[in-house]
PDB file of C-alpha atoms in Angstrom:
ATOM      1  CA  MET S   1      55.655 150.197  -8.446  1.00 68.00           C
ATOM      2  CA  GLN S   2      51.403 148.736  -8.219  1.00 89.00           C
ATOM      3  CA  SER S   3      50.363 147.159  -4.722  1.00 90.00           C
ATOM      4  CA  TYR S   4      47.321 145.021  -3.874  1.00 92.00           C
ATOM      5  CA  THR S   5      45.137 144.655  -1.099  1.00 94.00           C
ATOM      6  CA  ILE S   6      44.238 141.148   0.497  1.00 94.00           C
ATOM      7  CA  GLY S   7      40.813 140.957  -1.442  1.00 92.00           C
ATOM      8  CA  GLN S   8      42.313 142.508  -4.963  1.00 91.00           C
ATOM      9  CA  ALA S   9      45.523 139.325  -4.071  1.00 90.00           C
ATOM     10  CA  ALA S  10      42.903 137.099  -3.410  1.00 89.00           C
ATOM     11  CA  ARG S  11      40.777 137.418  -6.522  1.00 85.00           C
ATOM     12  CA  LEU S  12      44.083 137.246  -8.652  1.00 84.00           C
ATOM     13  CA  LEU S  13      44.913 134.049  -6.990  1.00 84.00           C
ATOM     14  CA  GLY S  14      41.642 132.118  -7.619  1.00 83.00           C
ATOM     15  CA  VAL S  15      41.208 131.897  -3.778  1.00 87.00           C
ATOM     16  CA  SER S  16      39.186 133.567  -0.745  1.00 89.00           C
ATOM     17  CA  PRO S  17      40.232 136.268   0.908  1.00 92.00           C
ATOM     18  CA  ASP S  18      39.970 134.313   4.330  1.00 94.00           C
ATOM     19  CA  THR S  19      43.034 132.084   2.419  1.00 92.00           C
ATOM     20  CA  ALA S  20      44.785 135.156   1.028  1.00 93.00           C
ATOM     21  CA  ARG S  21      44.764 136.529   4.883  1.00 94.00           C
ATOM     22  CA  ARG S  22      45.877 133.329   6.489  1.00 95.00           C
ATOM     23  CA  TRP S  23      48.857 132.735   4.085  1.00 95.00           C
ATOM     24  CA  ALA S  24      49.952 136.623   4.772  1.00 95.00           C
ATOM     25  CA  ASP S  25      49.310 135.924   8.684  1.00 95.00           C
ATOM     26  CA  ALA S  26      51.735 132.736   8.130  1.00 95.00           C
ATOM     27  CA  GLY S  27      54.637 134.683   6.578  1.00 94.00           C
ATOM     28  CA  ARG S  28      54.243 133.011   2.880  1.00 93.00           C
ATOM     29  CA  VAL S  29      53.669 136.240   1.339  1.00 93.00           C
ATOM     30  CA  THR S  30      54.986 139.767   2.766  1.00 93.00           C
ATOM     31  CA  THR S  31      52.686 142.540   3.576  1.00 95.00           C
ATOM     32  CA  HIS S  32      52.604 146.165   4.340  1.00 94.00           C
ATOM     33  CA  ARG S  33      50.249 148.844   5.455  1.00 94.00           C
ATOM     34  CA  ASP S  34      49.009 151.662   4.033  1.00 93.00           C
ATOM     35  CA  ASP S  35      48.433 155.150   5.748  1.00 93.00           C
ATOM     36  CA  SER S  36      45.485 153.942   6.198  1.00 93.00           C
ATOM     37  CA  GLY S  37      46.240 150.904   8.007  1.00 92.00           C
ATOM     38  CA  ARG S  38      45.155 148.555   5.316  1.00 93.00           C
ATOM     39  CA  ARG S  39      47.506 145.565   4.253  1.00 94.00           C
ATOM     40  CA  LEU S  40      48.947 145.557   1.304  1.00 95.00           C
ATOM     41  CA  ILE S  41      50.987 143.057  -0.850  1.00 94.00           C
ATOM     42  CA  ASP S  42      53.749 144.568  -3.436  1.00 92.00           C
ATOM     43  CA  GLY S  43      53.047 143.285  -6.706  1.00 90.00           C
ATOM     44  CA  ARG S  44      56.561 142.108  -7.368  1.00 87.00           C
ATOM     45  CA  ASP S  45      55.916 140.100  -4.150  1.00 91.00           C
ATOM     46  CA  LEU S  46      52.585 138.664  -5.362  1.00 89.00           C
ATOM     47  CA  ALA S  47      54.099 137.526  -8.315  1.00 84.00           C
ATOM     48  CA  ALA S  48      56.790 135.539  -7.011  1.00 87.00           C
ATOM     49  CA  PHE S  49      53.885 134.083  -5.049  1.00 89.00           C
ATOM     50  CA  SER S  50      51.695 132.922  -7.628  1.00 85.00           C
ATOM     51  CA  VAL S  51      54.438 131.866  -9.483  1.00 80.00           C
ATOM     52  CA  GLU S  52      55.245 129.764  -5.998  1.00 83.00           C
ATOM     53  CA  LEU S  53      51.788 128.114  -5.762  1.00 81.00           C
ATOM     54  CA  ALA S  54      51.780 127.469  -9.275  1.00 75.00           C
ATOM     55  CA  LYS S  55      54.546 125.331  -8.852  1.00 73.00           C
ATOM     56  CA  ALA S  56      53.430 123.994  -5.789  1.00 76.00           C
ATOM     57  CA  GLY S  57      49.908 123.193  -6.876  1.00 65.00           C
ATOM     58  CA  SER S  58      51.556 120.752  -9.488  1.00 56.00           C
ATOM     59  CA  ASP S  59      53.990 118.964  -7.154  1.00 53.00           C
ATOM     60  CA  GLY S  60      52.402 115.391  -6.594  1.00 52.00           C
ATOM     61  CA  GLU S  61      50.201 115.690  -9.348  1.00 53.00           C
ATOM     62  CA  GLU S  62      50.452 113.701 -12.203  1.00 56.00           C
ATOM     63  CA  ALA S  63      49.869 115.628 -15.259  1.00 52.00           C
ATOM     64  CA  PRO S  64      48.205 114.633 -18.514  1.00 57.00           C
ATOM     65  CA  TYR S  65      50.595 114.223 -21.718  1.00 59.00           C
ATOM     66  CA  THR S  66      49.744 117.389 -23.383  1.00 60.00           C
ATOM     67  CA  SER S  67      51.605 120.021 -25.604  1.00 57.00           C
ATOM     68  CA  ALA S  68      48.908 122.867 -24.048  1.00 56.00           C
ATOM     69  CA  ARG S  69      50.352 124.756 -21.571  1.00 69.00           C
ATOM     70  CA  ASN S  70      47.443 126.791 -20.618  1.00 80.00           C
ATOM     71  CA  ALA S  71      45.303 124.889 -18.112  1.00 81.00           C
ATOM     72  CA  PHE S  72      42.225 126.158 -16.229  1.00 83.00           C
ATOM     73  CA  PRO S  73      41.036 123.456 -13.590  1.00 82.00           C
ATOM     74  CA  GLY S  74      37.435 124.097 -12.927  1.00 83.00           C
ATOM     75  CA  ILE S  75      33.934 122.833 -12.555  1.00 84.00           C
ATOM     76  CA  VAL S  76      31.303 122.732 -15.435  1.00 88.00           C
ATOM     77  CA  THR S  77      28.851 125.102 -14.938  1.00 89.00           C
ATOM     78  CA  ALA S  78      26.854 124.839 -18.166  1.00 92.00           C
ATOM     79  CA  ILE S  79      26.378 122.718 -21.136  1.00 94.00           C
ATOM     80  CA  LYS S  80      24.366 123.986 -24.435  1.00 97.00           C
ATOM     81  CA  LEU S  81      23.831 120.769 -26.688  1.00 97.00           C
ATOM     82  CA  GLY S  82      22.572 121.118 -30.100  1.00 97.00           C
ATOM     83  CA  ASP S  83      22.416 118.550 -32.785  1.00 97.00           C
ATOM     84  CA  VAL S  84      25.685 119.160 -33.917  1.00 97.00           C
ATOM     85  CA  ALA S  85      27.506 121.416 -31.892  1.00 97.00           C
ATOM     86  CA  ALA S  86      27.592 122.063 -28.450  1.00 96.00           C
ATOM     87  CA  GLN S  87      28.580 125.079 -25.664  1.00 96.00           C
ATOM     88  CA  VAL S  88      30.390 124.072 -22.440  1.00 94.00           C
ATOM     89  CA  GLU S  89      31.273 126.558 -19.859  1.00 91.00           C
ATOM     90  CA  ILE S  90      33.858 126.026 -16.715  1.00 89.00           C
ATOM     91  CA  GLN S  91      34.132 128.290 -13.866  1.00 86.00           C
ATOM     92  CA  ALA S  92      37.935 128.307 -13.236  1.00 82.00           C
ATOM     93  CA  GLY S  93      38.606 129.840  -9.979  1.00 77.00           C
ATOM     94  CA  PRO S  94      37.877 133.823 -11.247  1.00 76.00           C
ATOM     95  CA  HIS S  95      37.842 132.689 -14.717  1.00 81.00           C
ATOM     96  CA  ARG S  96      35.051 131.746 -17.005  1.00 86.00           C
ATOM     97  CA  LEU S  97      35.859 130.027 -19.942  1.00 89.00           C
ATOM     98  CA  VAL S  98      33.192 128.381 -22.699  1.00 91.00           C
ATOM     99  CA  SER S  99      34.068 126.259 -25.572  1.00 91.00           C
ATOM    100  CA  LEU S 100      32.779 125.081 -28.448  1.00 93.00           C
ATOM    101  CA  LEU S 101      32.982 121.607 -29.490  1.00 93.00           C
ATOM    102  CA  THR S 102      31.088 119.430 -31.154  1.00 95.00           C
ATOM    103  CA  ARG S 103      27.710 117.524 -29.279  1.00 96.00           C
ATOM    104  CA  GLU S 104      29.671 114.134 -30.097  1.00 96.00           C
ATOM    105  CA  ALA S 105      32.672 115.436 -27.603  1.00 94.00           C
ATOM    106  CA  VAL S 106      30.710 116.124 -25.111  1.00 94.00           C
ATOM    107  CA  GLU S 107      28.574 112.607 -24.497  1.00 95.00           C
ATOM    108  CA  GLU S 108      32.304 110.939 -25.314  1.00 94.00           C
ATOM    109  CA  LEU S 109      33.965 112.735 -21.977  1.00 93.00           C
ATOM    110  CA  GLY S 110      30.506 112.347 -20.548  1.00 94.00           C
ATOM    111  CA  LEU S 111      30.925 116.069 -19.499  1.00 93.00           C
ATOM    112  CA  GLU S 112      27.874 116.897 -17.091  1.00 90.00           C
ATOM    113  CA  VAL S 113      26.988 119.996 -15.039  1.00 89.00           C
ATOM    114  CA  GLY S 114      28.985 119.989 -11.496  1.00 87.00           C
ATOM    115  CA  MET S 115      31.652 117.791 -12.347  1.00 86.00           C
ATOM    116  CA  GLU S 116      35.702 118.723 -12.502  1.00 84.00           C
ATOM    117  CA  ALA S 117      36.947 119.452 -16.195  1.00 87.00           C
ATOM    118  CA  THR S 118      40.114 121.303 -16.974  1.00 87.00           C
ATOM    119  CA  ALA S 119      39.766 123.761 -19.940  1.00 88.00           C
ATOM    120  CA  ARG S 120      42.937 123.912 -22.077  1.00 85.00           C
ATOM    121  CA  VAL S 121      43.745 127.070 -23.654  1.00 84.00           C
ATOM    122  CA  LYS S 122      46.457 126.892 -26.779  1.00 76.00           C
ATOM    123  CA  SER S 123      46.075 129.799 -28.955  1.00 73.00           C
ATOM    124  CA  THR S 124      49.043 131.814 -31.237  1.00 70.00           C
ATOM    125  CA  ASN S 125      48.101 134.851 -30.408  1.00 70.00           C
ATOM    126  CA  VAL S 126      47.639 136.398 -26.521  1.00 67.00           C
ATOM    127  CA  HIS S 127      46.293 139.709 -26.107  1.00 68.00           C
ATOM    128  CA  ILE S 128      47.388 141.510 -22.721  1.00 68.00           C
ATOM    129  CA  ASP S 129      45.483 144.551 -21.531  1.00 70.00           C
ATOM    130  CA  ARG S 130      46.721 146.828 -18.403  1.00 72.00           C
ATOM    131  CA  THR S 131      44.381 147.223 -15.826  1.00 65.00           C
TER     132      THR S 131
END
């Protein structure tokens, strides 16, 4: 089974290594040490913890009504406006998402660099690569 260092786990969870370390210190996620003394998290434990975090993150928050299930809350990092089309970039944790939409939609939403926004992904095909 694959194991992850605290830094790798933090990157996958979209948090800082200090946050992941505090969670491990508090016993929220189980760790063990390898031969060189590094703290590792088993892949299955990390997967279960990430699901737990996602569920806890949605508690008490009022979710918008939408059929799109894959939401990536983040911050708008760039907007490129054309005459008709626009390109909007959102940084959501470790994920950079780029969306092409109409200029009119960007203006109606009042999107600006530095504001919070959620990218919602709805696709008929999802490809997964093993890393």
